[in-house]
Tab-separated table of C-alpha atoms and ligand atoms in Angstrom:
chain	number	residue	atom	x	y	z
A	837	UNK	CA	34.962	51.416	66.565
A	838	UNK	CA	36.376	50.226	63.621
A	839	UNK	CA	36.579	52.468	60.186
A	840	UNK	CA	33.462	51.654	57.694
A	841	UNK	CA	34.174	49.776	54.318
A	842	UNK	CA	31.919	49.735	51.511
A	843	UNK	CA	32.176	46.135	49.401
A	844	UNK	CA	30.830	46.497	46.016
A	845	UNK	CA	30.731	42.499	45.543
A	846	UNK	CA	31.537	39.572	47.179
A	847	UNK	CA	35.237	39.043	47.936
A	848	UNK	CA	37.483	35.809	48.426
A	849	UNK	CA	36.861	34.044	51.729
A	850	UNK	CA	40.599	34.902	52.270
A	851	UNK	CA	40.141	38.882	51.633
A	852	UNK	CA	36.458	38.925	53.306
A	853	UNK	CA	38.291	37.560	56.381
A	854	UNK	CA	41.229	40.046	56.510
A	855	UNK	CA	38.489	42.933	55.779
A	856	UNK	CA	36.479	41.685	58.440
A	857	UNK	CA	39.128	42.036	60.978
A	858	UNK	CA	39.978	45.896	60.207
A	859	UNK	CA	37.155	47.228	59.311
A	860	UNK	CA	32.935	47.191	59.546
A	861	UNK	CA	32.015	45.951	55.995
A	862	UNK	CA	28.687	47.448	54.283
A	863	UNK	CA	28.212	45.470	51.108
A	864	UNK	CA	25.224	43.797	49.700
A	865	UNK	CA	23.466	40.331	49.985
A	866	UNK	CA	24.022	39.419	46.446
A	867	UNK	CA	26.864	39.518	43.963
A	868	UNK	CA	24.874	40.968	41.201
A	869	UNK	CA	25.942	44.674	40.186
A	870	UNK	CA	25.208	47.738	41.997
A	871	UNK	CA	23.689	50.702	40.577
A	872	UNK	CA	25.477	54.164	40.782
A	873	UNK	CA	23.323	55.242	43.600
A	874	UNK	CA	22.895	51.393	45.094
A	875	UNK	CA	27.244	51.719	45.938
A	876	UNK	CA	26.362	55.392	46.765
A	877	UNK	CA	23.412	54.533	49.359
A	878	UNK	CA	26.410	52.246	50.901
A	879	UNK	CA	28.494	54.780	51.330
A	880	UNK	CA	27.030	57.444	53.550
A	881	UNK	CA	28.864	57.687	56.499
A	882	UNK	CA	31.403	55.106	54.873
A	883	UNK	CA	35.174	55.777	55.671
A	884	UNK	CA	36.499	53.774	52.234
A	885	UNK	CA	35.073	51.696	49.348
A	886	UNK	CA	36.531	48.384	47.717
A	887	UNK	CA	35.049	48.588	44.186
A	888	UNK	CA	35.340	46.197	41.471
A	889	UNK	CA	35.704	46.020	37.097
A	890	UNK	CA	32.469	47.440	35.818
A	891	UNK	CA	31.035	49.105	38.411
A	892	UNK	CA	30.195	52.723	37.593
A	893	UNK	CA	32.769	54.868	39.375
A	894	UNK	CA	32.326	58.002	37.384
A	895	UNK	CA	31.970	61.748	37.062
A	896	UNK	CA	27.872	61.511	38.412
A	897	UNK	CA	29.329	59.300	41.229
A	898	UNK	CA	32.115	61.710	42.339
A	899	UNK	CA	29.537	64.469	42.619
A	900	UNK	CA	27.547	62.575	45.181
A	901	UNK	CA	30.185	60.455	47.143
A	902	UNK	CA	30.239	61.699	50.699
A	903	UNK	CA	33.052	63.716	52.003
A	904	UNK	CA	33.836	60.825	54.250
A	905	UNK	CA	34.736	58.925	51.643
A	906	UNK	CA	38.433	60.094	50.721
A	907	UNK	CA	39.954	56.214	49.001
A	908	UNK	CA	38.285	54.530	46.712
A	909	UNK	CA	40.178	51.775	45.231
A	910	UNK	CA	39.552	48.629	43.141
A	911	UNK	CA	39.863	45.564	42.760
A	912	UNK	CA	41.856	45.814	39.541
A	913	UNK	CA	44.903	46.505	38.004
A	914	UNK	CA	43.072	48.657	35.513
A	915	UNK	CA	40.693	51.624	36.321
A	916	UNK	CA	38.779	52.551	33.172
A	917	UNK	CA	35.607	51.851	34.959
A	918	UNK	CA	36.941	55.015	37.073
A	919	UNK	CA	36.351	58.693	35.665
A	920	UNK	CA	40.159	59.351	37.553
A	921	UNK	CA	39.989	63.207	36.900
A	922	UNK	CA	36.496	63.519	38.453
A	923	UNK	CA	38.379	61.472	41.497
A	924	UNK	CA	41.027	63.997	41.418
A	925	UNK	CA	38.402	67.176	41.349
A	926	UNK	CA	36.634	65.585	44.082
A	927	UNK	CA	40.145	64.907	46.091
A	928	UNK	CA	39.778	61.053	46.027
A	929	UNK	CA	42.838	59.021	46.077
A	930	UNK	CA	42.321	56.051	43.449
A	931	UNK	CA	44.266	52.633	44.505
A	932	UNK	CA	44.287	49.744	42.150
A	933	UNK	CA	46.234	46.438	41.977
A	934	UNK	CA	49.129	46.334	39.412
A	935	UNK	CA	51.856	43.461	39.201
A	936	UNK	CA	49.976	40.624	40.956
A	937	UNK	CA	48.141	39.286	37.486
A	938	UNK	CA	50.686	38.991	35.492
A	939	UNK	CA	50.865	35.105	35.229
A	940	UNK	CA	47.055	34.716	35.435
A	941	UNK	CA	46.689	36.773	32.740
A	942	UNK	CA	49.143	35.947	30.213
A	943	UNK	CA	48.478	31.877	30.830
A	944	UNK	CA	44.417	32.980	29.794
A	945	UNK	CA	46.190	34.812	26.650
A	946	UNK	CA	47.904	31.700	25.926
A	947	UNK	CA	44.896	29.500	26.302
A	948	UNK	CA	42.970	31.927	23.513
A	949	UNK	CA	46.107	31.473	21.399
A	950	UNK	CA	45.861	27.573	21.631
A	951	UNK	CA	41.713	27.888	22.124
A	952	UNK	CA	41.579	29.871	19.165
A	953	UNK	CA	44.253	28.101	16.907
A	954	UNK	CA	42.867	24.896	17.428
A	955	UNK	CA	39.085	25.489	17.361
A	956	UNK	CA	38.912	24.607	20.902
A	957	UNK	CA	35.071	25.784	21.091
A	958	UNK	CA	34.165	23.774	18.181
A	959	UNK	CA	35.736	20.328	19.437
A	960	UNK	CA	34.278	21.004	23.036
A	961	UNK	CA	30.630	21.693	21.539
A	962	UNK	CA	30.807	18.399	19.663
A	963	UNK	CA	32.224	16.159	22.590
A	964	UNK	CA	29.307	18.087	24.756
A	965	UNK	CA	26.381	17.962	22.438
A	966	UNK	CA	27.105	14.456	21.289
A	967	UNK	CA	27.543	15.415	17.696
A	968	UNK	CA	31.529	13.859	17.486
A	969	UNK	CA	31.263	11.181	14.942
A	970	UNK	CA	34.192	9.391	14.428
A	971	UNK	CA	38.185	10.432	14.094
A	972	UNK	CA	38.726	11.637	10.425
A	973	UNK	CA	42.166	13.040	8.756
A	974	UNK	CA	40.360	16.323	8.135
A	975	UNK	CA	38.460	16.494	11.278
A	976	UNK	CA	38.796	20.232	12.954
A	977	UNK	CA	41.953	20.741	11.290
A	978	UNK	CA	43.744	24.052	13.297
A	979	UNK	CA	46.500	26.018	12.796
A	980	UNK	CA	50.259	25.208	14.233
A	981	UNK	CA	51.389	27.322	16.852
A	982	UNK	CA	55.029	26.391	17.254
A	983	UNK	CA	57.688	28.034	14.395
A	984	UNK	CA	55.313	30.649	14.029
A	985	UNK	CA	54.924	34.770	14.261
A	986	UNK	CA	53.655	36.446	17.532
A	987	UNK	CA	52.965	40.148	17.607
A	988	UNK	CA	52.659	41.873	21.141
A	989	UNK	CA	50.604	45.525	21.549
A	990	UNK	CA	52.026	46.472	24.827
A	991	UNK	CA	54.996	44.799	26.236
A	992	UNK	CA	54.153	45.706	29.981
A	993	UNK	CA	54.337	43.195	32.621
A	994	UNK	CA	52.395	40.568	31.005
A	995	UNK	CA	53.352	41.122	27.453
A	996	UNK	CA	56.472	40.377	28.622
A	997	UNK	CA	55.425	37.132	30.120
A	998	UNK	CA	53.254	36.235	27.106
A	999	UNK	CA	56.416	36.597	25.502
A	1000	UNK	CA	58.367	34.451	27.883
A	1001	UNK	CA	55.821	31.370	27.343
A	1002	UNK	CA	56.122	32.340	23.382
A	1003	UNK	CA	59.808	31.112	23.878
A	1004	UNK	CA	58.939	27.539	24.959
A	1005	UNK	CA	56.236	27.164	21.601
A	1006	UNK	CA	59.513	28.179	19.530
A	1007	UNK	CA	58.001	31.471	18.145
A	1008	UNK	CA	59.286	34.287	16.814
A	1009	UNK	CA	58.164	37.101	18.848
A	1010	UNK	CA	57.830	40.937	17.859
A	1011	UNK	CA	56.627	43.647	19.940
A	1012	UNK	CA	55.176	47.132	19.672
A	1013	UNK	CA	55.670	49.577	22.717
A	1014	UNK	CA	55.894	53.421	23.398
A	1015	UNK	CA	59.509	52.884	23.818
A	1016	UNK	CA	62.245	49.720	23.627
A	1017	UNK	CA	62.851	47.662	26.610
A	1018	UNK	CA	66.084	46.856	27.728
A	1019	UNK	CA	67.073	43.499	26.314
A	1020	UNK	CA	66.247	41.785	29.555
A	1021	UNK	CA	62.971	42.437	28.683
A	1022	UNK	CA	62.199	41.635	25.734
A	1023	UNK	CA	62.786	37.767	25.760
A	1024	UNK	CA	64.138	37.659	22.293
A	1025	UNK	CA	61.395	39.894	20.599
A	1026	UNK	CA	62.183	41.969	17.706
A	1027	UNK	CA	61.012	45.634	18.773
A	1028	UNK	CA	59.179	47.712	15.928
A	1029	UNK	CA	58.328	51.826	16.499
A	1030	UNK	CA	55.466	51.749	14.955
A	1031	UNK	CA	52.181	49.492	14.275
A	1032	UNK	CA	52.762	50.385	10.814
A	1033	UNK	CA	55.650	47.603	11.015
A	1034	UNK	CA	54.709	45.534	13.442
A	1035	UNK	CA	51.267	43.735	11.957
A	1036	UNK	CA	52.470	42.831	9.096
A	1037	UNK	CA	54.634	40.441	11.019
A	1038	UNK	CA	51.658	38.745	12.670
A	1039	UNK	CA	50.562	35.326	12.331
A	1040	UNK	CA	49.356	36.010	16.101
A	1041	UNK	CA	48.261	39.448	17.603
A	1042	UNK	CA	47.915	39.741	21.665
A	1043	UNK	CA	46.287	42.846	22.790
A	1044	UNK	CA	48.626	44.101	25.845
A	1045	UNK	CA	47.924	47.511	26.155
A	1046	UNK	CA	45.305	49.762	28.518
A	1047	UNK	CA	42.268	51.550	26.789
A	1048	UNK	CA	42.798	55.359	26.393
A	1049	UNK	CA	41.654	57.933	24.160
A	1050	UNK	CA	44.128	56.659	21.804
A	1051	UNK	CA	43.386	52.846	21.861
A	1052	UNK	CA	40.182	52.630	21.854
A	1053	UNK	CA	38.587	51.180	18.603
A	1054	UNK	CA	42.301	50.746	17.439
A	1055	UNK	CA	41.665	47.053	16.135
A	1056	UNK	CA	39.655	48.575	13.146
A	1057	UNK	CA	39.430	46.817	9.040
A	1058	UNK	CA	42.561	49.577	8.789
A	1059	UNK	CA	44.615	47.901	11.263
A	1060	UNK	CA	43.078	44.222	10.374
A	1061	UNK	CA	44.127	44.888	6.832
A	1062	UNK	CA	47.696	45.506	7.953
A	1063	UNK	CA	48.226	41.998	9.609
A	1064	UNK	CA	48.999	38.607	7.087
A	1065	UNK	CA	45.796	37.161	5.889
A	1066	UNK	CA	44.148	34.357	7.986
A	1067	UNK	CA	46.238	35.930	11.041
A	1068	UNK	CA	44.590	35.422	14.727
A	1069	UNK	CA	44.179	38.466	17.461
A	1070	UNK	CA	44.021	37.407	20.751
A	1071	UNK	CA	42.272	39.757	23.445
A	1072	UNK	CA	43.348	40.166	27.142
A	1073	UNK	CA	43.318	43.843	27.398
A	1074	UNK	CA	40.150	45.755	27.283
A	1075	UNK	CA	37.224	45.205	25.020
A	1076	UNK	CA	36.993	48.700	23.614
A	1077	UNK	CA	40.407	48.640	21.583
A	1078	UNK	CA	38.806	46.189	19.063
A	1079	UNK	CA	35.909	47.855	17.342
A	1080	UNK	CA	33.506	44.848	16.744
A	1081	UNK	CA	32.218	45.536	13.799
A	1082	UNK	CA	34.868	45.483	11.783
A	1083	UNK	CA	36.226	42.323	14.086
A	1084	UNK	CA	32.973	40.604	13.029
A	1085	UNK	CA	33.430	41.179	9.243
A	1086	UNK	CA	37.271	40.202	9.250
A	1087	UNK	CA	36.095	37.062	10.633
A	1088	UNK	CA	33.072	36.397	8.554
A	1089	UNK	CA	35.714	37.099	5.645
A	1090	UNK	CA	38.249	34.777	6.139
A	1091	UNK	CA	40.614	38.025	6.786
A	1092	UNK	CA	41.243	36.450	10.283
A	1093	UNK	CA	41.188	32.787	10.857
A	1094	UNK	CA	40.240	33.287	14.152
A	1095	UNK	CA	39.917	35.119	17.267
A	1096	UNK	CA	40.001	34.484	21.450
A	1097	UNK	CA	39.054	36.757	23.692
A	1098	UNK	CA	38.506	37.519	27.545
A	1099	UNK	CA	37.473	41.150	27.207
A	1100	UNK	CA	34.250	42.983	25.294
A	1101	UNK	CA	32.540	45.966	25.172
A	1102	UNK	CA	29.766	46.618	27.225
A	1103	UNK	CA	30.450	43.402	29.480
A	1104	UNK	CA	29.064	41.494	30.148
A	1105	UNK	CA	26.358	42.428	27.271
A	1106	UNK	CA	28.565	41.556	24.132
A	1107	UNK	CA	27.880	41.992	20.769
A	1108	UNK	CA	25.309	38.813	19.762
A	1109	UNK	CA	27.587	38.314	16.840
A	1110	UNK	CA	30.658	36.726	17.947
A	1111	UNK	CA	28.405	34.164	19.892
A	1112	UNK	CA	27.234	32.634	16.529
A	1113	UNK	CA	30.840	32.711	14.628
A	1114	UNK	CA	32.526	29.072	14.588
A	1115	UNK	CA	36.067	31.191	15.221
A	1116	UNK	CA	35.615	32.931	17.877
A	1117	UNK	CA	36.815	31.158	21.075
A	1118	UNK	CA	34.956	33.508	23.934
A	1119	UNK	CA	36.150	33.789	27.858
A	1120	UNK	CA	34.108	35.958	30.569
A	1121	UNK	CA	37.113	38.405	31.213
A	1122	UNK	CA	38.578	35.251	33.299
A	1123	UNK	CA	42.552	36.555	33.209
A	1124	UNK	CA	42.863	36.717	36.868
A	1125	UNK	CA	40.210	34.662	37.901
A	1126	UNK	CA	43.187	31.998	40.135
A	1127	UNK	CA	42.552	31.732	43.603
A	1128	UNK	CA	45.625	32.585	44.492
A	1129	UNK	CA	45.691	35.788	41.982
A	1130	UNK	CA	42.524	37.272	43.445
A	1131	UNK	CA	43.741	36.695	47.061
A	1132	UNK	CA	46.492	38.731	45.978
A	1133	UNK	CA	44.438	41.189	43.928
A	1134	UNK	CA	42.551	41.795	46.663
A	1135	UNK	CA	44.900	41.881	49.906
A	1136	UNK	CA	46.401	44.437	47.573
A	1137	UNK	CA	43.598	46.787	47.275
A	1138	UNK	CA	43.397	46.145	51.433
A	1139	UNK	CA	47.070	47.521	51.386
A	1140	UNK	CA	45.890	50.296	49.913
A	1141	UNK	CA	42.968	50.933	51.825
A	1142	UNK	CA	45.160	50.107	55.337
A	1143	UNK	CA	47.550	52.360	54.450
A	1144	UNK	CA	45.497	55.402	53.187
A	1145	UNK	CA	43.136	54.995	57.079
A	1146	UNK	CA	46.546	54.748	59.103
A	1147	UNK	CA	47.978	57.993	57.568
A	1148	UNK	CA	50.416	56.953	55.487
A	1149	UNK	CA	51.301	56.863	51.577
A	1150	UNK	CA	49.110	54.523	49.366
A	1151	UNK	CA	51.299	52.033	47.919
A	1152	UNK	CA	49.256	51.690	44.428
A	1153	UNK	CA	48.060	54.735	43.453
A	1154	UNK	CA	47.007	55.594	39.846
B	1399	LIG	C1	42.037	44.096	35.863
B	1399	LIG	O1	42.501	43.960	36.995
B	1399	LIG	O2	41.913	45.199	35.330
B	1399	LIG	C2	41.656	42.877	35.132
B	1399	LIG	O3	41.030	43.136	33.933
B	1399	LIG	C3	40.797	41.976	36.001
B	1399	LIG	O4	40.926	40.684	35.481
């Protein structure tokens, strides 16, 4: 009999196939998502569970989860969708899916840079709805990306490669971090130690780092006030770092030229306003979404899974 494995949502025909050969999958018709006690239902008598971004693995679901249930792990690199120290009361190991989405993610950060610098929304709307009358010398006008400024907020894994595409747009690139990498690292970026110094080098912001306590509602008017005026913040992170509000108003303003991001608050409900500002270019959290970056993403969280039922350490545990 093979060990039970509860699928929050529907997986890549490449992942569903290797799941299907290990283990008996209990997952759900749709792809819509689960309730709390819909993924709990699933997993009485359930060995494991493969859940996904969003779906609400937290203290109320801990208290309920069947003892059988010892792994949960997702299918994400990050895991604040998971209360982890609930997990860890309960004696749950968390596995999630780091280093596999680091190209995916920073080529989506580079389309909002470009999307977002060159009022990418607004051109496609017009070629879409019809509404594109002629070609005129002030016609969309954008803002130049090469020669200029970039700021990076967390020079992980794929601040680091948003900084290594930076290179070939001729930027000058500057990074905040908890601590300076080794040069190797930094592909030419000037490293600041605080914030404080870092925005006010900005004629680009990407958002690189994880929510926490610490981050979240970071990108506040405080922080917007700090970076050049008519600067552009890019988002690739997590939705809650940027408080909206104060997003909104910077870009109702003029503060910011622009914005692009992949992440919100609340996804997929976002706040109404950025849908009806001209410069905001908007994504559905798409930074992994590759074929071949989900197959990976995925076979990933079946490492972990494989390697938690056979007895042995869990190679991405959080
Ligand atoms: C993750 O893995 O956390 C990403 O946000 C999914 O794209």
């Amino acid at each position: 009999m093979k060990p039970v494995l509860v699928v929050t949502r529907r997986l890549p025909d490449a992942v569903a196939e290797r799941a299907a050969q290990s283990y008996d999958i209990r997952t759900q018709e749709g792809d819509d998502p689960l309730s709390r006690n819909e993924i709990l239902t699933l997993c009485h008598g359930a060995d494991a569970a493969l859940v996904s971004v969003g779906d609400p693995i937290d203290a109320a679901f801990f208290e309920e989860l069947p003892d059988s249930v010892k792994i949960v792990a997702t299918f994400s690199v990050g895991t604040d969708h998971i209360d982890l120290a609930a997990a860890k009361k309960k004696g749950v190991i968390i596995g999630n899916t780091p280093g596999v989405l680091t190209d995916a993610t920073a080529d989506i950060a580079w389309l909002l840079i470009l999307g977002a610098a060159r009022r990418a929304s607004e051109g496609e709307a017009e070629v879409r709805n019809a509404t594109w009358s002629s070609w005129r010398p002030t016609h969309l006008m954008g803002t130049q990306v090469t020669g200029k400024k970039l700021g990076i907020v967390g020079m992980g894994r794929i601040g680091q490669a948003v900084a290594k595409r930076a290179r070939g747009f001729d930027m000058e690139i500057h990074y905040y971090n908890r601590r300076q990498l080794p040069a190797d690292q930094e592909f030419g970026a000037t490293y600041h130690n605080s914030m404080d110094a870092l925005l006010p080098q900005c004629d680009f912001l990407s958002l690189h780092c994880p929510s926490t306590p610490e981050t979240r509602g970071m990108v506040n008017t405080d922080f917007i006030s700090k970076l050049p005026d008519g600067a552009i913040i890019v988002n690739t992170a997590r939705g809650d770092v940027v408080n909206d509000g104060d997003l909104i108003a910077a870009l109702k303003s003029g503060k910011l030229t622009a914005a692009g991001l992949d992440v919100f608050a609340g996804e997929p409900n976002i706040e109404p306003a950025y849908r009806d500002l001209k410069n905001t270019f908007l994504l559905p959290h798409l930074g992994s979404a590759t074929v071949e970056t989900r197959n990976a993403m995925g076979f990933r969280a079946l490492d972990n899974i494989d390697a938690f039922i056979a007895g042995k350490d869990v190679p991405f545990t959080v």
